[in-house]
PDB file of C-alpha atoms in Angstrom:
ATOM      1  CA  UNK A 165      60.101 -16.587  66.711  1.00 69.00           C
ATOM      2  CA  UNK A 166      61.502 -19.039  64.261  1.00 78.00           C
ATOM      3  CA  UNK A 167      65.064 -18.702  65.424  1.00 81.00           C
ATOM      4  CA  UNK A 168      63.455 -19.765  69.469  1.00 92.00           C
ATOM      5  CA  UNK A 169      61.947 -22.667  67.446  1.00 92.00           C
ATOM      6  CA  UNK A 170      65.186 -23.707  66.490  1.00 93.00           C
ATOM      7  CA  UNK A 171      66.649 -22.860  69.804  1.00 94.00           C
ATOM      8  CA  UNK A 172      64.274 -24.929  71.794  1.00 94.00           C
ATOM      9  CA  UNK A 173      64.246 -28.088  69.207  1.00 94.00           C
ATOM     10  CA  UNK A 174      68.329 -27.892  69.359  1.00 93.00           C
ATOM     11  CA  UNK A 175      67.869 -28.047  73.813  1.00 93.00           C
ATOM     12  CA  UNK A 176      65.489 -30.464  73.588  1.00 92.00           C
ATOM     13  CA  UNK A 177      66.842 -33.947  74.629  1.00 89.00           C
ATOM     14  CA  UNK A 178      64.760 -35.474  72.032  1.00 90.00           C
ATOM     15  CA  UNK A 179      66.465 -33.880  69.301  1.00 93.00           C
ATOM     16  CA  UNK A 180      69.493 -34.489  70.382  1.00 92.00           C
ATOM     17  CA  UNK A 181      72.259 -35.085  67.957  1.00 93.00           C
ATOM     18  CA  UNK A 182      70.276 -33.753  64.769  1.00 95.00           C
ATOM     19  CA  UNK A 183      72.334 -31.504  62.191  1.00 95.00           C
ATOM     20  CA  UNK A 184      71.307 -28.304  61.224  1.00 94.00           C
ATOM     21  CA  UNK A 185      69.831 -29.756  58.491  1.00 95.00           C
ATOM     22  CA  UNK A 186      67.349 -32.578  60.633  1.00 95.00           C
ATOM     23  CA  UNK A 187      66.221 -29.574  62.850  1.00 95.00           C
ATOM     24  CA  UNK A 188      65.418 -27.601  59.979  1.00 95.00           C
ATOM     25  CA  UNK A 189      63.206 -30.568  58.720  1.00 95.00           C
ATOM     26  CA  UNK A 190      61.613 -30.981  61.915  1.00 95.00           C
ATOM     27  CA  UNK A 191      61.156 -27.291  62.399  1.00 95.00           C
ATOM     28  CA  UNK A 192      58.780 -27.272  58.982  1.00 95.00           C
ATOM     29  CA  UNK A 193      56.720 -29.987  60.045  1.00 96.00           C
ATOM     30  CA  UNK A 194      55.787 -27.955  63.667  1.00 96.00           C
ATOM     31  CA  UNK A 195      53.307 -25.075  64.497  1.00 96.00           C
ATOM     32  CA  UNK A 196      53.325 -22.612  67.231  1.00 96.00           C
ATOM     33  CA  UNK A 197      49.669 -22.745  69.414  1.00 97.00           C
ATOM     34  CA  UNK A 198      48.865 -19.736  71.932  1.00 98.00           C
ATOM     35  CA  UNK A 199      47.131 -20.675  75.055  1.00 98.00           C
ATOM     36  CA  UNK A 200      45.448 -18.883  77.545  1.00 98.00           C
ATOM     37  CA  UNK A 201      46.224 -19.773  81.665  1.00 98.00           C
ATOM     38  CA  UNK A 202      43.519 -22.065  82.561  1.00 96.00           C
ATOM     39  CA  UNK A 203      42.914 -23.675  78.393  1.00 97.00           C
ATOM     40  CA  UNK A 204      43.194 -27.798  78.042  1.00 97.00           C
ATOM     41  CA  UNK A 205      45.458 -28.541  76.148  1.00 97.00           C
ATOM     42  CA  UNK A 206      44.545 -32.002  76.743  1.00 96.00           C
ATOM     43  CA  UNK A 207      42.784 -34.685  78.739  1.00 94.00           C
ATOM     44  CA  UNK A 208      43.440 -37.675  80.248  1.00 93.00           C
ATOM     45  CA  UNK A 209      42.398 -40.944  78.249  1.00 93.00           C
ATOM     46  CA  UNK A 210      41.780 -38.707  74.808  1.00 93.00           C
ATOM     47  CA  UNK A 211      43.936 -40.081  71.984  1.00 93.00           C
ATOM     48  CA  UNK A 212      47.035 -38.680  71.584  1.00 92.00           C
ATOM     49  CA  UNK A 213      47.840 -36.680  68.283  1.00 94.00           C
ATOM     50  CA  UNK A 214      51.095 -34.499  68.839  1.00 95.00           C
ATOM     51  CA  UNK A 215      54.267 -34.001  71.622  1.00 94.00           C
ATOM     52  CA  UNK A 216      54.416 -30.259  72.560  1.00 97.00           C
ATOM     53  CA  UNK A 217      57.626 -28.539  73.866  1.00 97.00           C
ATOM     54  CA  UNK A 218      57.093 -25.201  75.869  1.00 97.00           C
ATOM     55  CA  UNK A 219      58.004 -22.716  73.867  1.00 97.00           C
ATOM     56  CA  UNK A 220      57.454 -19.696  76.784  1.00 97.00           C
ATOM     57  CA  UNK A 221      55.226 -19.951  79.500  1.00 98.00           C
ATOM     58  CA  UNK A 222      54.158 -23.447  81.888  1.00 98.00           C
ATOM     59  CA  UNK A 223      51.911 -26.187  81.729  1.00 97.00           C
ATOM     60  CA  UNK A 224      50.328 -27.556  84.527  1.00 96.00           C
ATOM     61  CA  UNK A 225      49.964 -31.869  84.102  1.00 93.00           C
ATOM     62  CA  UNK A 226      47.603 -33.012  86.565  1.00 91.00           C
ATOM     63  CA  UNK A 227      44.953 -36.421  86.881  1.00 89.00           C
ATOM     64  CA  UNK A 228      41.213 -34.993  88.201  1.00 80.00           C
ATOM     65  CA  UNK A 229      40.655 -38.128  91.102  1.00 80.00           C
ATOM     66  CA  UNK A 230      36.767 -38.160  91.760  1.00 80.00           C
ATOM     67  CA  UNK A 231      37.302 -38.248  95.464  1.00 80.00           C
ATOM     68  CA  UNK A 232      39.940 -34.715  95.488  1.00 81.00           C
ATOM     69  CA  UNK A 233      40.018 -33.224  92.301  1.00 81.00           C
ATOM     70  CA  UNK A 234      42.800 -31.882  90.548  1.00 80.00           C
ATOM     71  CA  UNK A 235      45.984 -33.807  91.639  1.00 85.00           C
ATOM     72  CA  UNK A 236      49.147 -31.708  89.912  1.00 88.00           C
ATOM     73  CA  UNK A 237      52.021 -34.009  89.034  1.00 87.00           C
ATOM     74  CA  UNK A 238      54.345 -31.821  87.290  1.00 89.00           C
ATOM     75  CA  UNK A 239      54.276 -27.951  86.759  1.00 93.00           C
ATOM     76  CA  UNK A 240      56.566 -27.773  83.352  1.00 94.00           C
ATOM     77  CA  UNK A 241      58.290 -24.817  82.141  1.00 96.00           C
ATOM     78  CA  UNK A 242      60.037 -22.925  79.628  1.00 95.00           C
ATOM     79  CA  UNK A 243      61.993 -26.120  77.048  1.00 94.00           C
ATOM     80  CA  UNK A 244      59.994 -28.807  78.298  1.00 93.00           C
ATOM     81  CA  UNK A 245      58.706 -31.444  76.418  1.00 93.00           C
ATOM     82  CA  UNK A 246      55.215 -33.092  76.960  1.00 93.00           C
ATOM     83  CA  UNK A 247      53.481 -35.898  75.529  1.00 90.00           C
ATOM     84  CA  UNK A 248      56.139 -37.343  73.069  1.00 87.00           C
ATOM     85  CA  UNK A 249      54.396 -41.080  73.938  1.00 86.00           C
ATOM     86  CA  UNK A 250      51.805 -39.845  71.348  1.00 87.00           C
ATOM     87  CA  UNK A 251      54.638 -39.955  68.930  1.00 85.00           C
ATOM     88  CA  UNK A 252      54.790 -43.785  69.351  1.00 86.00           C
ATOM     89  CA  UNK A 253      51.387 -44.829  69.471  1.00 86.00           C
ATOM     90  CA  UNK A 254      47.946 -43.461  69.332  1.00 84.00           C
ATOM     91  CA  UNK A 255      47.227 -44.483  73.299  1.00 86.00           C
ATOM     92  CA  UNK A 256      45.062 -42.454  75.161  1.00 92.00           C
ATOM     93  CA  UNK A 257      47.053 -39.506  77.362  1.00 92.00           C
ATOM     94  CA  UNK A 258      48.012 -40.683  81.085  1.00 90.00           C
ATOM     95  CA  UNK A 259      46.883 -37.157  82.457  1.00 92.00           C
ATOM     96  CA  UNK A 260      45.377 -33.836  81.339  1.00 93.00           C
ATOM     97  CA  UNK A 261      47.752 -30.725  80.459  1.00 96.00           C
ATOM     98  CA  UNK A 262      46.294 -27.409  81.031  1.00 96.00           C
ATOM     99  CA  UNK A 263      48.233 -23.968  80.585  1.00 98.00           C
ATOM    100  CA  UNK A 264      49.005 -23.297  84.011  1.00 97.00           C
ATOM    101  CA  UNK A 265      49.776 -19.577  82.473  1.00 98.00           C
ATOM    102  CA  UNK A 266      49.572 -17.931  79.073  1.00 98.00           C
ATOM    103  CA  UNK A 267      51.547 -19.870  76.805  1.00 98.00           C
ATOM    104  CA  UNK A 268      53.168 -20.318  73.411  1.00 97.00           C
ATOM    105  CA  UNK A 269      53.286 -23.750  72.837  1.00 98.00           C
ATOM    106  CA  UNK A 270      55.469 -25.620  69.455  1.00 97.00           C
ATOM    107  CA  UNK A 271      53.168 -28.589  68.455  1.00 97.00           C
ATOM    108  CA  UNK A 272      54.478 -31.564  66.585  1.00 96.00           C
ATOM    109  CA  UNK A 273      51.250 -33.568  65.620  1.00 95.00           C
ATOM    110  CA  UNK A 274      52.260 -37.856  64.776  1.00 94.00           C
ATOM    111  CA  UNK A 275      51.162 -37.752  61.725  1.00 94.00           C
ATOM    112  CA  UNK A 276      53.537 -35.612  60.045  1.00 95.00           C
ATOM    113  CA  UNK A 277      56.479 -36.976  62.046  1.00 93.00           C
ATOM    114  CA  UNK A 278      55.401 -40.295  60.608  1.00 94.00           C
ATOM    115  CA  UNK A 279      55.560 -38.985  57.207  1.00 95.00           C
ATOM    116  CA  UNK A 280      59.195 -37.411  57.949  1.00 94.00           C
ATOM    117  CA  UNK A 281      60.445 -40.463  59.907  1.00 91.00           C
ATOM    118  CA  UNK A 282      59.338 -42.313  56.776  1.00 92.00           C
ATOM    119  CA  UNK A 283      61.672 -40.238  54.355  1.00 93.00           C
ATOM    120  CA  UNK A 284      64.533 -39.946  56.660  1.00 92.00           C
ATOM    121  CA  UNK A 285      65.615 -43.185  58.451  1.00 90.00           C
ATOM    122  CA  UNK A 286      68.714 -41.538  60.120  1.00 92.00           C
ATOM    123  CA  UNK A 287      66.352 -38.692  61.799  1.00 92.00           C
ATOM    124  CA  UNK A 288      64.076 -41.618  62.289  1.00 89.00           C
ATOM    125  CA  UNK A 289      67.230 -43.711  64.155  1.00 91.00           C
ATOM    126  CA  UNK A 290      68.273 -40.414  65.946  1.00 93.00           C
ATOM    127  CA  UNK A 291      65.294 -39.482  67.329  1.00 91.00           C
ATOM    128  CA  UNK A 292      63.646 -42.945  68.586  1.00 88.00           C
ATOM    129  CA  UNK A 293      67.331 -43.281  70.411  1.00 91.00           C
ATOM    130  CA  UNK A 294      66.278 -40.008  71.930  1.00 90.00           C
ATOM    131  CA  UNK A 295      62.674 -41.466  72.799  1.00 87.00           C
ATOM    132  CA  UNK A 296      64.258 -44.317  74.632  1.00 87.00           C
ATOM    133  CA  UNK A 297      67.146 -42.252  76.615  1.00 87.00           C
ATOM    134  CA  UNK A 298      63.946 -40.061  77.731  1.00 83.00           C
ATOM    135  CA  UNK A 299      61.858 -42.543  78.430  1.00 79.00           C
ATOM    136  CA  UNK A 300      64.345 -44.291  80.587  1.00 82.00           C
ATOM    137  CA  UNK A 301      65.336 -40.907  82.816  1.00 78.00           C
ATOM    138  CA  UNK A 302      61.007 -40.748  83.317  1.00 71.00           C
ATOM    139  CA  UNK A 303      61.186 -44.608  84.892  1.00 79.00           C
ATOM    140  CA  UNK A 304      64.251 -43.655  86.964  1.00 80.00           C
ATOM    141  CA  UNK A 305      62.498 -40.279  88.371  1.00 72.00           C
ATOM    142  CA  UNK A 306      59.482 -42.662  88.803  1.00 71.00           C
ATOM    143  CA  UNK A 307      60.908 -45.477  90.749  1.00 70.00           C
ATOM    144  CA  UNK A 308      62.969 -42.880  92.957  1.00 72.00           C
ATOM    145  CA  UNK A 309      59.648 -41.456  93.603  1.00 66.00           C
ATOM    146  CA  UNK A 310      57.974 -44.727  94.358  1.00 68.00           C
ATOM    147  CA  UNK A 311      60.979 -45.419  96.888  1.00 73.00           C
ATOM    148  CA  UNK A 312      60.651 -42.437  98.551  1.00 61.00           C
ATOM    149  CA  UNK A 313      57.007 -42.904  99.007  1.00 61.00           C
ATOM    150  CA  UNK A 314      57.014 -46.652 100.086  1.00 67.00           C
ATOM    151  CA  UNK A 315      60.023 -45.551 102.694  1.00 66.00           C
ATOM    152  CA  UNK A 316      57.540 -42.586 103.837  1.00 67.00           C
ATOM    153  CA  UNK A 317      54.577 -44.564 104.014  1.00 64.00           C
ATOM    154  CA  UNK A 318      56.459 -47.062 106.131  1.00 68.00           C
ATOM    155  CA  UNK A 319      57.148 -44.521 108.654  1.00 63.00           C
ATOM    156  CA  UNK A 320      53.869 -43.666 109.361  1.00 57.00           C
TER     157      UNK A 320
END
């Protein structure tokens, strides 16, 4: 289990660049969480307290609109990341993530990646250069999305 830890964290875009050594110190500050298909793992407008990467399994990221219900806007899988925005700020999640299967998920909760960013500037430089190249590839997906839909919607 600990050596897919380290695999994932090493794939993950966020971690990109670390040594040996940085993943190893971000491996001790995470914890692996089990969830069952169908669990929250959580909700839209809560506060947000920790990114998750999935570790085996998927995670289903959906908005609940009063007027349809559950709208899905991503079905993640195996070495995805979710919710790294929590790692910035405290702001309340965008959508609600629910096991869309059984799941092992690694958790990296803010405060503890505060306290390592704190003691490590060049982790703290590596990884907040990470945020921002991820960041960036989300607005990119999400404008050629909003294209595609104003082009569609003109169509019709």
């Amino acid at each position: 289990m600990e050596r897919d830890r380290r695999d994932l964290l090493e794939k993950c875009l966020l971690f990109d660049k670390l040594s040996s050594a940085e993943i190893e110190a971000v491996l001790e500050i995470t914890s692996v969480v089990d969830y069952k298909r169908g669990d929250v793992i959580f909700q839209k407008d809560e506060v947000g307290e920790a990114l998750y990467l999935i570790l085996e399994g998927s995670v289903r990221v959906s908005v609940i609109l009063d007027s349809i219900g559950e709208e899905v806007i991503a079905i993640l899988r195996e070495g995805a990341h979710l919710g790294e925005m929590a790692l910035i700020d405290r702001g309340p999640r965008s959508a609600t993530a629910i096991a869309h299967e059984d799941s092992k998920l690694v958790r990296l909760d803010k405060d503890r990646f505060d306290e390592l960013l704190h003691q490590d500037q060049m982790i703290e430089l590596k990884i907040l250069r990470n945020m921002v190249r991820a960041f960036t590839s989300r607005i990119r997906d999400t404008d050629q999305s909003l294209t595609f839909l104003r082009f569609t919607l003109r169509k019709e």
